[in-house]
PDB file of N, CA and C and ligand atoms in Angstrom:
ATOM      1  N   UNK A   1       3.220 108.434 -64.708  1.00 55.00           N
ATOM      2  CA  UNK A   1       4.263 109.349 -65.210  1.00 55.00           C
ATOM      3  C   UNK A   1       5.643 108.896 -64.751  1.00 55.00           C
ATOM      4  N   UNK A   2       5.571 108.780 -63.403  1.00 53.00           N
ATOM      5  CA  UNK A   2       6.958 108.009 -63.116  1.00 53.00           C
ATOM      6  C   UNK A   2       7.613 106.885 -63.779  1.00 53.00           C
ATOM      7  N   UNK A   3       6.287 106.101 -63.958  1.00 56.00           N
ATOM      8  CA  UNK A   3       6.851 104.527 -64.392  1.00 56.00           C
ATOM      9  C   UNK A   3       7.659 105.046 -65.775  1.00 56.00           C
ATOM     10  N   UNK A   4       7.109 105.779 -66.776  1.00 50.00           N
ATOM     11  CA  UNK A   4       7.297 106.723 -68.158  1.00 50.00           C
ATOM     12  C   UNK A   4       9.314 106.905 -68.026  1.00 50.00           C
ATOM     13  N   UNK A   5       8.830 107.561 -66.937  1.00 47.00           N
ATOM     14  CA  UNK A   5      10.358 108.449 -66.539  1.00 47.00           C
ATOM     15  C   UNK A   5      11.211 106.843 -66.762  1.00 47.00           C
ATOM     16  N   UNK A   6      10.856 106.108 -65.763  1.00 47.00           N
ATOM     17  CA  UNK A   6      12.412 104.861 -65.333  1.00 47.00           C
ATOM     18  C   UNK A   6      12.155 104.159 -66.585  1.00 47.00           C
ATOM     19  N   UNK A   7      10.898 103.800 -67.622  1.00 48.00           N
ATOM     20  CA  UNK A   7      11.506 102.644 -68.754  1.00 48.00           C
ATOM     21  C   UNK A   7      12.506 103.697 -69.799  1.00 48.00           C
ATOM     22  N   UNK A   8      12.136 104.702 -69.734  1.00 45.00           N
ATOM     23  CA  UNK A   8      13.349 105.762 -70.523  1.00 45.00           C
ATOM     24  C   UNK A   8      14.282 105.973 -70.338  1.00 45.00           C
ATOM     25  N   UNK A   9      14.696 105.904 -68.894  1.00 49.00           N
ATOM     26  CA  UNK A   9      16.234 106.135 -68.233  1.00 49.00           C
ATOM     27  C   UNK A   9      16.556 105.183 -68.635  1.00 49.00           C
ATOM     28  N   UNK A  10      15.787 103.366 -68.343  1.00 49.00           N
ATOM     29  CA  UNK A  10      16.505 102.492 -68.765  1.00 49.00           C
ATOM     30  C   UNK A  10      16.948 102.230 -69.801  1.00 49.00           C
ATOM     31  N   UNK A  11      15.691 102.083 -71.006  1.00 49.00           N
ATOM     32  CA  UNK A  11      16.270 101.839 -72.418  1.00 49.00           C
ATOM     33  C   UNK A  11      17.756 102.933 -72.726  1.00 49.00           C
ATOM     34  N   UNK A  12      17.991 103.907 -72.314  1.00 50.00           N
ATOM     35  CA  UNK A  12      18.860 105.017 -72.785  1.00 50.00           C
ATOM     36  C   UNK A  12      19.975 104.217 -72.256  1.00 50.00           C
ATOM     37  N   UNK A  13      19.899 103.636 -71.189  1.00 49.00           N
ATOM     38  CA  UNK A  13      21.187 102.773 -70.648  1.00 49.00           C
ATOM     39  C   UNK A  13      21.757 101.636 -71.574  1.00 49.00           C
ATOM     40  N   UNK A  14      20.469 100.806 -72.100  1.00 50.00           N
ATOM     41  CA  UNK A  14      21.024  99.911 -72.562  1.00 50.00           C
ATOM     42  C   UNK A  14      21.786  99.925 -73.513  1.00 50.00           C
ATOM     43  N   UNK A  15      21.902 100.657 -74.208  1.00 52.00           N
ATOM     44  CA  UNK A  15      22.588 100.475 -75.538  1.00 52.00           C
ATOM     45  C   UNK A  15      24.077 100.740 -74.839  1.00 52.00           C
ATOM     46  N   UNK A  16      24.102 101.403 -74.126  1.00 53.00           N
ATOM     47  CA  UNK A  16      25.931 102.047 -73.791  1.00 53.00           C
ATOM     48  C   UNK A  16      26.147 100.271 -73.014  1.00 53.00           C
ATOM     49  N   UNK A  17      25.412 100.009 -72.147  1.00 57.00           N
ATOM     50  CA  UNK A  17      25.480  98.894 -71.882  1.00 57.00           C
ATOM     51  C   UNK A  17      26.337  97.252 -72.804  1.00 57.00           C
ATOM     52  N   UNK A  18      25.494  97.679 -73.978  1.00 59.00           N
ATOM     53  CA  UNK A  18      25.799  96.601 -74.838  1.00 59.00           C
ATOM     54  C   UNK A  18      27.049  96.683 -75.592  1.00 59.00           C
ATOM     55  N   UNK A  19      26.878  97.899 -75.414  1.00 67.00           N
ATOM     56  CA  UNK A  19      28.349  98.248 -76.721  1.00 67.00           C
ATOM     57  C   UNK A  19      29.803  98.256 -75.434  1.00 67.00           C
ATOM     58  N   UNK A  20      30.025  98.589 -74.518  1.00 74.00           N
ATOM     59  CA  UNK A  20      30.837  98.076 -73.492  1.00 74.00           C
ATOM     60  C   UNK A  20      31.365  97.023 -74.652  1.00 74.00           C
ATOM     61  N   UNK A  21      32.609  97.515 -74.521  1.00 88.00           N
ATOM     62  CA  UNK A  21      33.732  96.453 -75.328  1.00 88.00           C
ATOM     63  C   UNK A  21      35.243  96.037 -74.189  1.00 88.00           C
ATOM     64  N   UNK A  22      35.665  95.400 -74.879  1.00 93.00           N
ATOM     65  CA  UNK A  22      36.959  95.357 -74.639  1.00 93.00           C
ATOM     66  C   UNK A  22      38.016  96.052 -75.176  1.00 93.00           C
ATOM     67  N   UNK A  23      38.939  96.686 -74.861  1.00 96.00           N
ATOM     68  CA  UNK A  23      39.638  97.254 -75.493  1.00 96.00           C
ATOM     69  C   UNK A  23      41.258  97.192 -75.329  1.00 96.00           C
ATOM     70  N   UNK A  24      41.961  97.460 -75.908  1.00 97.00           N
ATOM     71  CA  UNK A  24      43.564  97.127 -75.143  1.00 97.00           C
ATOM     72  C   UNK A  24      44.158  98.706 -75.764  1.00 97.00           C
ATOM     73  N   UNK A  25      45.554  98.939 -74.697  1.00 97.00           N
ATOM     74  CA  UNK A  25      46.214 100.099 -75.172  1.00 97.00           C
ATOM     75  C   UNK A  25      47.491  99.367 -75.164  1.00 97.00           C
ATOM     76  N   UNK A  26      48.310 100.164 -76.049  1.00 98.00           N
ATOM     77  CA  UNK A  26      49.683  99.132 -76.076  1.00 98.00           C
ATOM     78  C   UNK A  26      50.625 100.908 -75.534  1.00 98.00           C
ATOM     79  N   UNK A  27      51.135  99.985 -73.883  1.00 97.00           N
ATOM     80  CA  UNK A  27      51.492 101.611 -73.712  1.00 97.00           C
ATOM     81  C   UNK A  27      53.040 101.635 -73.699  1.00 97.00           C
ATOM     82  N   UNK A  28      53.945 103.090 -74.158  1.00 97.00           N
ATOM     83  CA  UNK A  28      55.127 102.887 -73.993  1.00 97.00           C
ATOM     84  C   UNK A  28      55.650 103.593 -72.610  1.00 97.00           C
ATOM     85  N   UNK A  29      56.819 102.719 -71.866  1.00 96.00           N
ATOM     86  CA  UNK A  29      56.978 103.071 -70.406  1.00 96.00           C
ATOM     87  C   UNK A  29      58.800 102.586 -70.011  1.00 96.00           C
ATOM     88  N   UNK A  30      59.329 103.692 -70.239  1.00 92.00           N
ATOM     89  CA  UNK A  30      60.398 104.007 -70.470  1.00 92.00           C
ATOM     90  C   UNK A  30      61.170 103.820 -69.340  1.00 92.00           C
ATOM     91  N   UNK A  31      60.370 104.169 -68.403  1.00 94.00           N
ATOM     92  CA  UNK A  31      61.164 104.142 -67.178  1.00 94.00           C
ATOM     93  C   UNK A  31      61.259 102.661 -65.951  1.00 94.00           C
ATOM     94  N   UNK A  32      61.150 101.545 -66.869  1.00 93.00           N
ATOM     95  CA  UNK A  32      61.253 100.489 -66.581  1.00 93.00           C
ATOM     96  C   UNK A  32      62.363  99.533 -66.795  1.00 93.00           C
ATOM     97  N   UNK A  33      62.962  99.990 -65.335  1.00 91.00           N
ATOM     98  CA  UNK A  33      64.512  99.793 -65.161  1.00 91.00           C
ATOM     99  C   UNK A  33      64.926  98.613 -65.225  1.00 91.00           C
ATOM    100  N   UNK A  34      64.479  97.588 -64.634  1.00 90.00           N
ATOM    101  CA  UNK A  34      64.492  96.397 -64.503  1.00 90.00           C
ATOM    102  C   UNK A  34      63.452  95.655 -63.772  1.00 90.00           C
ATOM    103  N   UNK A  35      63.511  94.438 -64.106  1.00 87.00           N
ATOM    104  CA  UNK A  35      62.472  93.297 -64.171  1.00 87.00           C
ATOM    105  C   UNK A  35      61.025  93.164 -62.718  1.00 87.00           C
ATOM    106  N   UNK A  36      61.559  94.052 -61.787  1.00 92.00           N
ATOM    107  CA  UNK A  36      60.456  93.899 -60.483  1.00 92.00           C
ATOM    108  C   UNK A  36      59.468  95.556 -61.275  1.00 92.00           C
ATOM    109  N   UNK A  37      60.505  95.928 -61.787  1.00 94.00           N
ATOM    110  CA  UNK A  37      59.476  96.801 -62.004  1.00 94.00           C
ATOM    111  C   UNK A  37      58.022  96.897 -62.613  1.00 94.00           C
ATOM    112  N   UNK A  38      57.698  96.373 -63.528  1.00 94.00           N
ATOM    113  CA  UNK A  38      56.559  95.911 -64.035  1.00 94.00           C
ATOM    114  C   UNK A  38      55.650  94.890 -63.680  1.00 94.00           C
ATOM    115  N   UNK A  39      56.246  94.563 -62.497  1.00 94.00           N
ATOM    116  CA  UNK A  39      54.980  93.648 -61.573  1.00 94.00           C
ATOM    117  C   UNK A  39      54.564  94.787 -60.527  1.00 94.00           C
ATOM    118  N   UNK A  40      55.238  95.953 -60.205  1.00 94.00           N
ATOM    119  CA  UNK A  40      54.790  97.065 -59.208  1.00 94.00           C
ATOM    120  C   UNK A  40      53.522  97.534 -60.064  1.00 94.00           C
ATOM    121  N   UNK A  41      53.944  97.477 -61.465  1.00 96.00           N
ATOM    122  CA  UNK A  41      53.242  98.563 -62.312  1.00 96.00           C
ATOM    123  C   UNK A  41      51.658  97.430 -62.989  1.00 96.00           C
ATOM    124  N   UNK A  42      52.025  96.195 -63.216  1.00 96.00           N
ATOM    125  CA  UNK A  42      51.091  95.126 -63.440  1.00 96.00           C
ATOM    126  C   UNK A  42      49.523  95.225 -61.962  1.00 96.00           C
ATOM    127  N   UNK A  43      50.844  95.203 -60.618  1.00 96.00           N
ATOM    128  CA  UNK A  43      49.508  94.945 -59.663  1.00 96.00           C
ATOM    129  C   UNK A  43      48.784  96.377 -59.308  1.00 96.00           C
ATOM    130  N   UNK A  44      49.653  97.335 -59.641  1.00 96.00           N
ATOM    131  CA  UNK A  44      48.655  98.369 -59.505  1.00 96.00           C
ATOM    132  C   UNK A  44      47.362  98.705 -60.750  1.00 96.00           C
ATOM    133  N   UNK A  45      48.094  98.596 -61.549  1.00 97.00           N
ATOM    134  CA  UNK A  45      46.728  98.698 -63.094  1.00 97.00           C
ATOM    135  C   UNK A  45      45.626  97.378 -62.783  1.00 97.00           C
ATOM    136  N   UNK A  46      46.129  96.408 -62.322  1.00 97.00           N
ATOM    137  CA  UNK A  46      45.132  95.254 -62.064  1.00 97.00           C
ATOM    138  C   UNK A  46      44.010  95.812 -61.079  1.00 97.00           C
ATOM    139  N   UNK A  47      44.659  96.377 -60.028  1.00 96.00           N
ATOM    140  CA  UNK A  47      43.534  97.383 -59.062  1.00 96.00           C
ATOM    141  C   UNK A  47      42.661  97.893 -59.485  1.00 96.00           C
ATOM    142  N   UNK A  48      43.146  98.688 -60.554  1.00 95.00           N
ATOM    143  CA  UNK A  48      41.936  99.608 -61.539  1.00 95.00           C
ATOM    144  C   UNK A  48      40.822  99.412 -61.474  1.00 95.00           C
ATOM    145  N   UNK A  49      39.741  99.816 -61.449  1.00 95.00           N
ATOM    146  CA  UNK A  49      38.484  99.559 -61.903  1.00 95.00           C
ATOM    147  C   UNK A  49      38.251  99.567 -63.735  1.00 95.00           C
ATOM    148  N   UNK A  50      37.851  98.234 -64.006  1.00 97.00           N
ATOM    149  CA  UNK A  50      37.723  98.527 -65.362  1.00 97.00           C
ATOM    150  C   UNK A  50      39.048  97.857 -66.203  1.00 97.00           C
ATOM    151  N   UNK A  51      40.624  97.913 -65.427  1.00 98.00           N
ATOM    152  CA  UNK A  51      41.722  97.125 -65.808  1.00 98.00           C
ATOM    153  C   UNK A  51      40.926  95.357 -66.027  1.00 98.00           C
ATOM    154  N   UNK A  52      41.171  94.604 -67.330  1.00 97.00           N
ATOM    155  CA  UNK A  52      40.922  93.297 -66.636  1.00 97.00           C
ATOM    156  C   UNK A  52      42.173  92.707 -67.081  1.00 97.00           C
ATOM    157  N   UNK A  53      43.351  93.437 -67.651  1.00 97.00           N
ATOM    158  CA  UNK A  53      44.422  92.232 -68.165  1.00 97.00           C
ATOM    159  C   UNK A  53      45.640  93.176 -68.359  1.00 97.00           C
ATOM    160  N   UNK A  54      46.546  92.430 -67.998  1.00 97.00           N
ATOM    161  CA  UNK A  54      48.334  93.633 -68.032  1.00 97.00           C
ATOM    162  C   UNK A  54      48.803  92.614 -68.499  1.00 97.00           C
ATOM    163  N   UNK A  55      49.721  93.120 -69.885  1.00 96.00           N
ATOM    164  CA  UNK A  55      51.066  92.150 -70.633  1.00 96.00           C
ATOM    165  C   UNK A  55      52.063  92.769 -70.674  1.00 96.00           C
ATOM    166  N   UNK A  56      52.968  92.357 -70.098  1.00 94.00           N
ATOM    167  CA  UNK A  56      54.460  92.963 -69.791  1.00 94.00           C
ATOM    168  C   UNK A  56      55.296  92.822 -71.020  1.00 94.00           C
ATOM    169  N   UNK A  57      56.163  94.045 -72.021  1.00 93.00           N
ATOM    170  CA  UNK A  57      57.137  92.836 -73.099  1.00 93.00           C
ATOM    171  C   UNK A  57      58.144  94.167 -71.706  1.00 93.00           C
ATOM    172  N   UNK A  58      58.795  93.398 -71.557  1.00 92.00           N
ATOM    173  CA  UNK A  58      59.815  94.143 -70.654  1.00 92.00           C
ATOM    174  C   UNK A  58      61.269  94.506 -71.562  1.00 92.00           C
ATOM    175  N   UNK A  59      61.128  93.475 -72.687  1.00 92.00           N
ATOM    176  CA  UNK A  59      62.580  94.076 -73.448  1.00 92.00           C
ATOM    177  C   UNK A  59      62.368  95.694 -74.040  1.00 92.00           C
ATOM    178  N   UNK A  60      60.446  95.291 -74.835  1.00 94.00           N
ATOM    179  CA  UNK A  60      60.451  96.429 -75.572  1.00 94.00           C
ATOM    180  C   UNK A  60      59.885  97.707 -74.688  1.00 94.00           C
ATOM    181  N   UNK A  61      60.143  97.755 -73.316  1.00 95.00           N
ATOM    182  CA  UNK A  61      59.071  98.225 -72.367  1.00 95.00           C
ATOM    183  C   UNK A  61      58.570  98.993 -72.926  1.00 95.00           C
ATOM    184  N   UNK A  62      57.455  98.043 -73.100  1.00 95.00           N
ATOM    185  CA  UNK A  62      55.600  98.378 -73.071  1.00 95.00           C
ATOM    186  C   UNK A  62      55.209  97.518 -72.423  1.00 95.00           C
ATOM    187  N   UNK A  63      53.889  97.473 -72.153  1.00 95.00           N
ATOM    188  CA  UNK A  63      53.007  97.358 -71.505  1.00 95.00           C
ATOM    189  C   UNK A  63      51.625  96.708 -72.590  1.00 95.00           C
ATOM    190  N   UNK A  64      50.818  95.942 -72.519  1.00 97.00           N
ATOM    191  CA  UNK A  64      49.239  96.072 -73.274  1.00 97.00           C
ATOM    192  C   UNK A  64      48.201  95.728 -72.162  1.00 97.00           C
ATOM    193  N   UNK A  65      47.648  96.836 -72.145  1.00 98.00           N
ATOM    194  CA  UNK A  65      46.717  96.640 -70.824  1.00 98.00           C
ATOM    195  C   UNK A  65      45.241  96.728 -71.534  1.00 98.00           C
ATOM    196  N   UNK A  66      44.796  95.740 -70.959  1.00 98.00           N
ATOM    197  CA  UNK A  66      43.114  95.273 -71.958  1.00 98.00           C
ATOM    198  C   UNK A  66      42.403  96.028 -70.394  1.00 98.00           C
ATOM    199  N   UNK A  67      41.312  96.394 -71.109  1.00 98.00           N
ATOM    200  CA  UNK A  67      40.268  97.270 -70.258  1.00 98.00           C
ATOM    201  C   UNK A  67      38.926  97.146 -70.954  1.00 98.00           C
ATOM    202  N   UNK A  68      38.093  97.281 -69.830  1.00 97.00           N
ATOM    203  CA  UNK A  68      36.389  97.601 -70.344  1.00 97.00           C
ATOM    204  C   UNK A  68      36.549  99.348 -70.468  1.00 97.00           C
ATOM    205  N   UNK A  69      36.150  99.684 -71.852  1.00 95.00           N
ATOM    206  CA  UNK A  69      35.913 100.927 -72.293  1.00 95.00           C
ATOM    207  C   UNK A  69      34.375 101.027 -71.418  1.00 95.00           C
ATOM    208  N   UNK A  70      33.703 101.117 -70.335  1.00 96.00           N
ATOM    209  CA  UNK A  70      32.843 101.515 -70.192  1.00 96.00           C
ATOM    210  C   UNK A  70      32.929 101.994 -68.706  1.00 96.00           C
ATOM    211  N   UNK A  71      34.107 101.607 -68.221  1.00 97.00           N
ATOM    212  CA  UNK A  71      34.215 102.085 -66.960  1.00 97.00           C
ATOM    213  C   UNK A  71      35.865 102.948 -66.999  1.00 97.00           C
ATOM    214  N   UNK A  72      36.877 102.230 -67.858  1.00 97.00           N
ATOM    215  CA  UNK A  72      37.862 102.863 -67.657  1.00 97.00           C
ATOM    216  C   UNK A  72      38.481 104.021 -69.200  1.00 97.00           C
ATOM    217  N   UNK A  73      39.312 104.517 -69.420  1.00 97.00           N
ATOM    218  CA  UNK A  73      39.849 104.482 -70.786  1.00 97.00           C
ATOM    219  C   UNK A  73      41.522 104.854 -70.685  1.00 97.00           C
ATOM    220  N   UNK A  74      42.169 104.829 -71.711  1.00 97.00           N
ATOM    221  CA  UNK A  74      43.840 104.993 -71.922  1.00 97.00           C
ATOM    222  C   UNK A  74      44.337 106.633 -70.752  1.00 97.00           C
ATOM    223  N   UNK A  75      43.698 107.229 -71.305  1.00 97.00           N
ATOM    224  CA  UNK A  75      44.282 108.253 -69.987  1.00 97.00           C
ATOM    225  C   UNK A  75      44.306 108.349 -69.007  1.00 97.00           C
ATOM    226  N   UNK A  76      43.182 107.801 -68.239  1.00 97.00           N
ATOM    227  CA  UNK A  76      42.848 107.509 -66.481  1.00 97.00           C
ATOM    228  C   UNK A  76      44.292 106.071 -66.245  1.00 97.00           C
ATOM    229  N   UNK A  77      44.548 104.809 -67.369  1.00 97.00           N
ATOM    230  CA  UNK A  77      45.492 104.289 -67.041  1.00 97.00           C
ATOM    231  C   UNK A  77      47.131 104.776 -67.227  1.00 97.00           C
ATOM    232  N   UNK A  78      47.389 105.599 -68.120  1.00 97.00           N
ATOM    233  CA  UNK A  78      48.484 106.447 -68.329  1.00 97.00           C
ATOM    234  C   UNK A  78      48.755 106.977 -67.217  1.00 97.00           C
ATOM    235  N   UNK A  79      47.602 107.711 -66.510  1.00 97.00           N
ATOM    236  CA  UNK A  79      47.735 108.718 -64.773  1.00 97.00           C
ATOM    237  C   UNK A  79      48.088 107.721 -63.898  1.00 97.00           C
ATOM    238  N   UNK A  80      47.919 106.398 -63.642  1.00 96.00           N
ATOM    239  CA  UNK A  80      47.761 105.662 -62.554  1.00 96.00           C
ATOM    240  C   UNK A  80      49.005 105.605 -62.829  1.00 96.00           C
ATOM    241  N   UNK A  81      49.984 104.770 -64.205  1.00 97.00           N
ATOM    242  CA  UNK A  81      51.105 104.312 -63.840  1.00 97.00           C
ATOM    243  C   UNK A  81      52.137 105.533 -63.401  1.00 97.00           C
ATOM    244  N   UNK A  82      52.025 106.894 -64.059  1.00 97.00           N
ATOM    245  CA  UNK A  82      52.489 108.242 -63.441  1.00 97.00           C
ATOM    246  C   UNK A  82      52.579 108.079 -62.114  1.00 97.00           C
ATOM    247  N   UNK A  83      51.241 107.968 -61.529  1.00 96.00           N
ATOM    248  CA  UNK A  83      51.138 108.345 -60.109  1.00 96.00           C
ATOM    249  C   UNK A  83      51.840 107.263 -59.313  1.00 96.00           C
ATOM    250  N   UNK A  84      52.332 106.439 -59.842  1.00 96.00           N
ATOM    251  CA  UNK A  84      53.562 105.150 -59.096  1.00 96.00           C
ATOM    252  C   UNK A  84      54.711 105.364 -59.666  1.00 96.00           C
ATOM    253  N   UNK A  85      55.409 106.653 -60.425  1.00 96.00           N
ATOM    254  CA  UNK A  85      56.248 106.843 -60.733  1.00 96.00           C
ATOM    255  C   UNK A  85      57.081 106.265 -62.293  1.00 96.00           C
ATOM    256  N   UNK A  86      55.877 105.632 -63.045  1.00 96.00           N
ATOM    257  CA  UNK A  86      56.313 105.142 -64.690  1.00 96.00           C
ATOM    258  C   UNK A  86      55.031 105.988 -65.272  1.00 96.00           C
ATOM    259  N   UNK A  87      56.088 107.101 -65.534  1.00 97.00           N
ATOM    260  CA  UNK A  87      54.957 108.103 -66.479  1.00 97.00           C
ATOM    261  C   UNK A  87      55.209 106.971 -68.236  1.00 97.00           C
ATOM    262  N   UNK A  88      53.816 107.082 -68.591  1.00 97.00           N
ATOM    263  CA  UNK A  88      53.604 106.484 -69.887  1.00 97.00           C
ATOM    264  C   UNK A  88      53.307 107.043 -70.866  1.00 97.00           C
ATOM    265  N   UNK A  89      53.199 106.402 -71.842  1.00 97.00           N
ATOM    266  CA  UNK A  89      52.594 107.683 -73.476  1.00 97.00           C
ATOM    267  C   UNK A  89      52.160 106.101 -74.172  1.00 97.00           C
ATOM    268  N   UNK A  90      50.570 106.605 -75.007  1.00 97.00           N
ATOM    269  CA  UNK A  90      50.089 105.289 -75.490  1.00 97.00           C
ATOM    270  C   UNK A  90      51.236 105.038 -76.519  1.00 97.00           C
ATOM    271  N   UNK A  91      51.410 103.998 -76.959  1.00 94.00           N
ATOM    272  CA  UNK A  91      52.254 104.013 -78.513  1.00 94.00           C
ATOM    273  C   UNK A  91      51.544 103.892 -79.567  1.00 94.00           C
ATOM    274  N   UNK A  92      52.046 104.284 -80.811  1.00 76.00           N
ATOM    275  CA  UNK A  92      51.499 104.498 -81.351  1.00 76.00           C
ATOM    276  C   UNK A  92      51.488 103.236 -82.743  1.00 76.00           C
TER     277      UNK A  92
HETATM  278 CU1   CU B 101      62.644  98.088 -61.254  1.00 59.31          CU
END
């Protein structure tokens, strides 16, 4: 009966497993005054769990931050750059 139980937990895993994508948000971040700023805001999203890539356009400040949709998503990274003081909004 047990063994029953864990090949079911597993198969139910795999599929979320597989589908794990990549994903990018292209975020807008206004409050990026000048040029050190977005390496404060780059090495903290890199921390992330789930962050694997930060692109700076610093003229148009935004941001495109690529992520695994299976551990992270756009709002948990929107909060982080908030919580270092560049509140964000995805663009659209
Ligand atoms: Cu700055």
């Amino acid at each position: 009966m047990k063994r029953i139980l864990v090949v079911l937990f597993c198969t139910g895993l795999l599929p979320a497993a597989a589908w794990a994508a990549q994903k990018s948000v292209t975020l807008d971040v206004s409050g990026m005054t000048c040029p050190t700023c977005p390496i404060t805001i780059k090495k903290t999203l890199l921390k992330q769990l789930g962050v694997t890539g930060v692109t700076v356009h610093y003229q148009k400040k935004e941001l495109v931050v690529a992520f695994d949709d299976a551990k992270t998503n756009a709002e948990a990274i929107t909060k982080s750059t908030a919580s270092i003081g560049f509140p964000s909004t995805v663009a659209r």
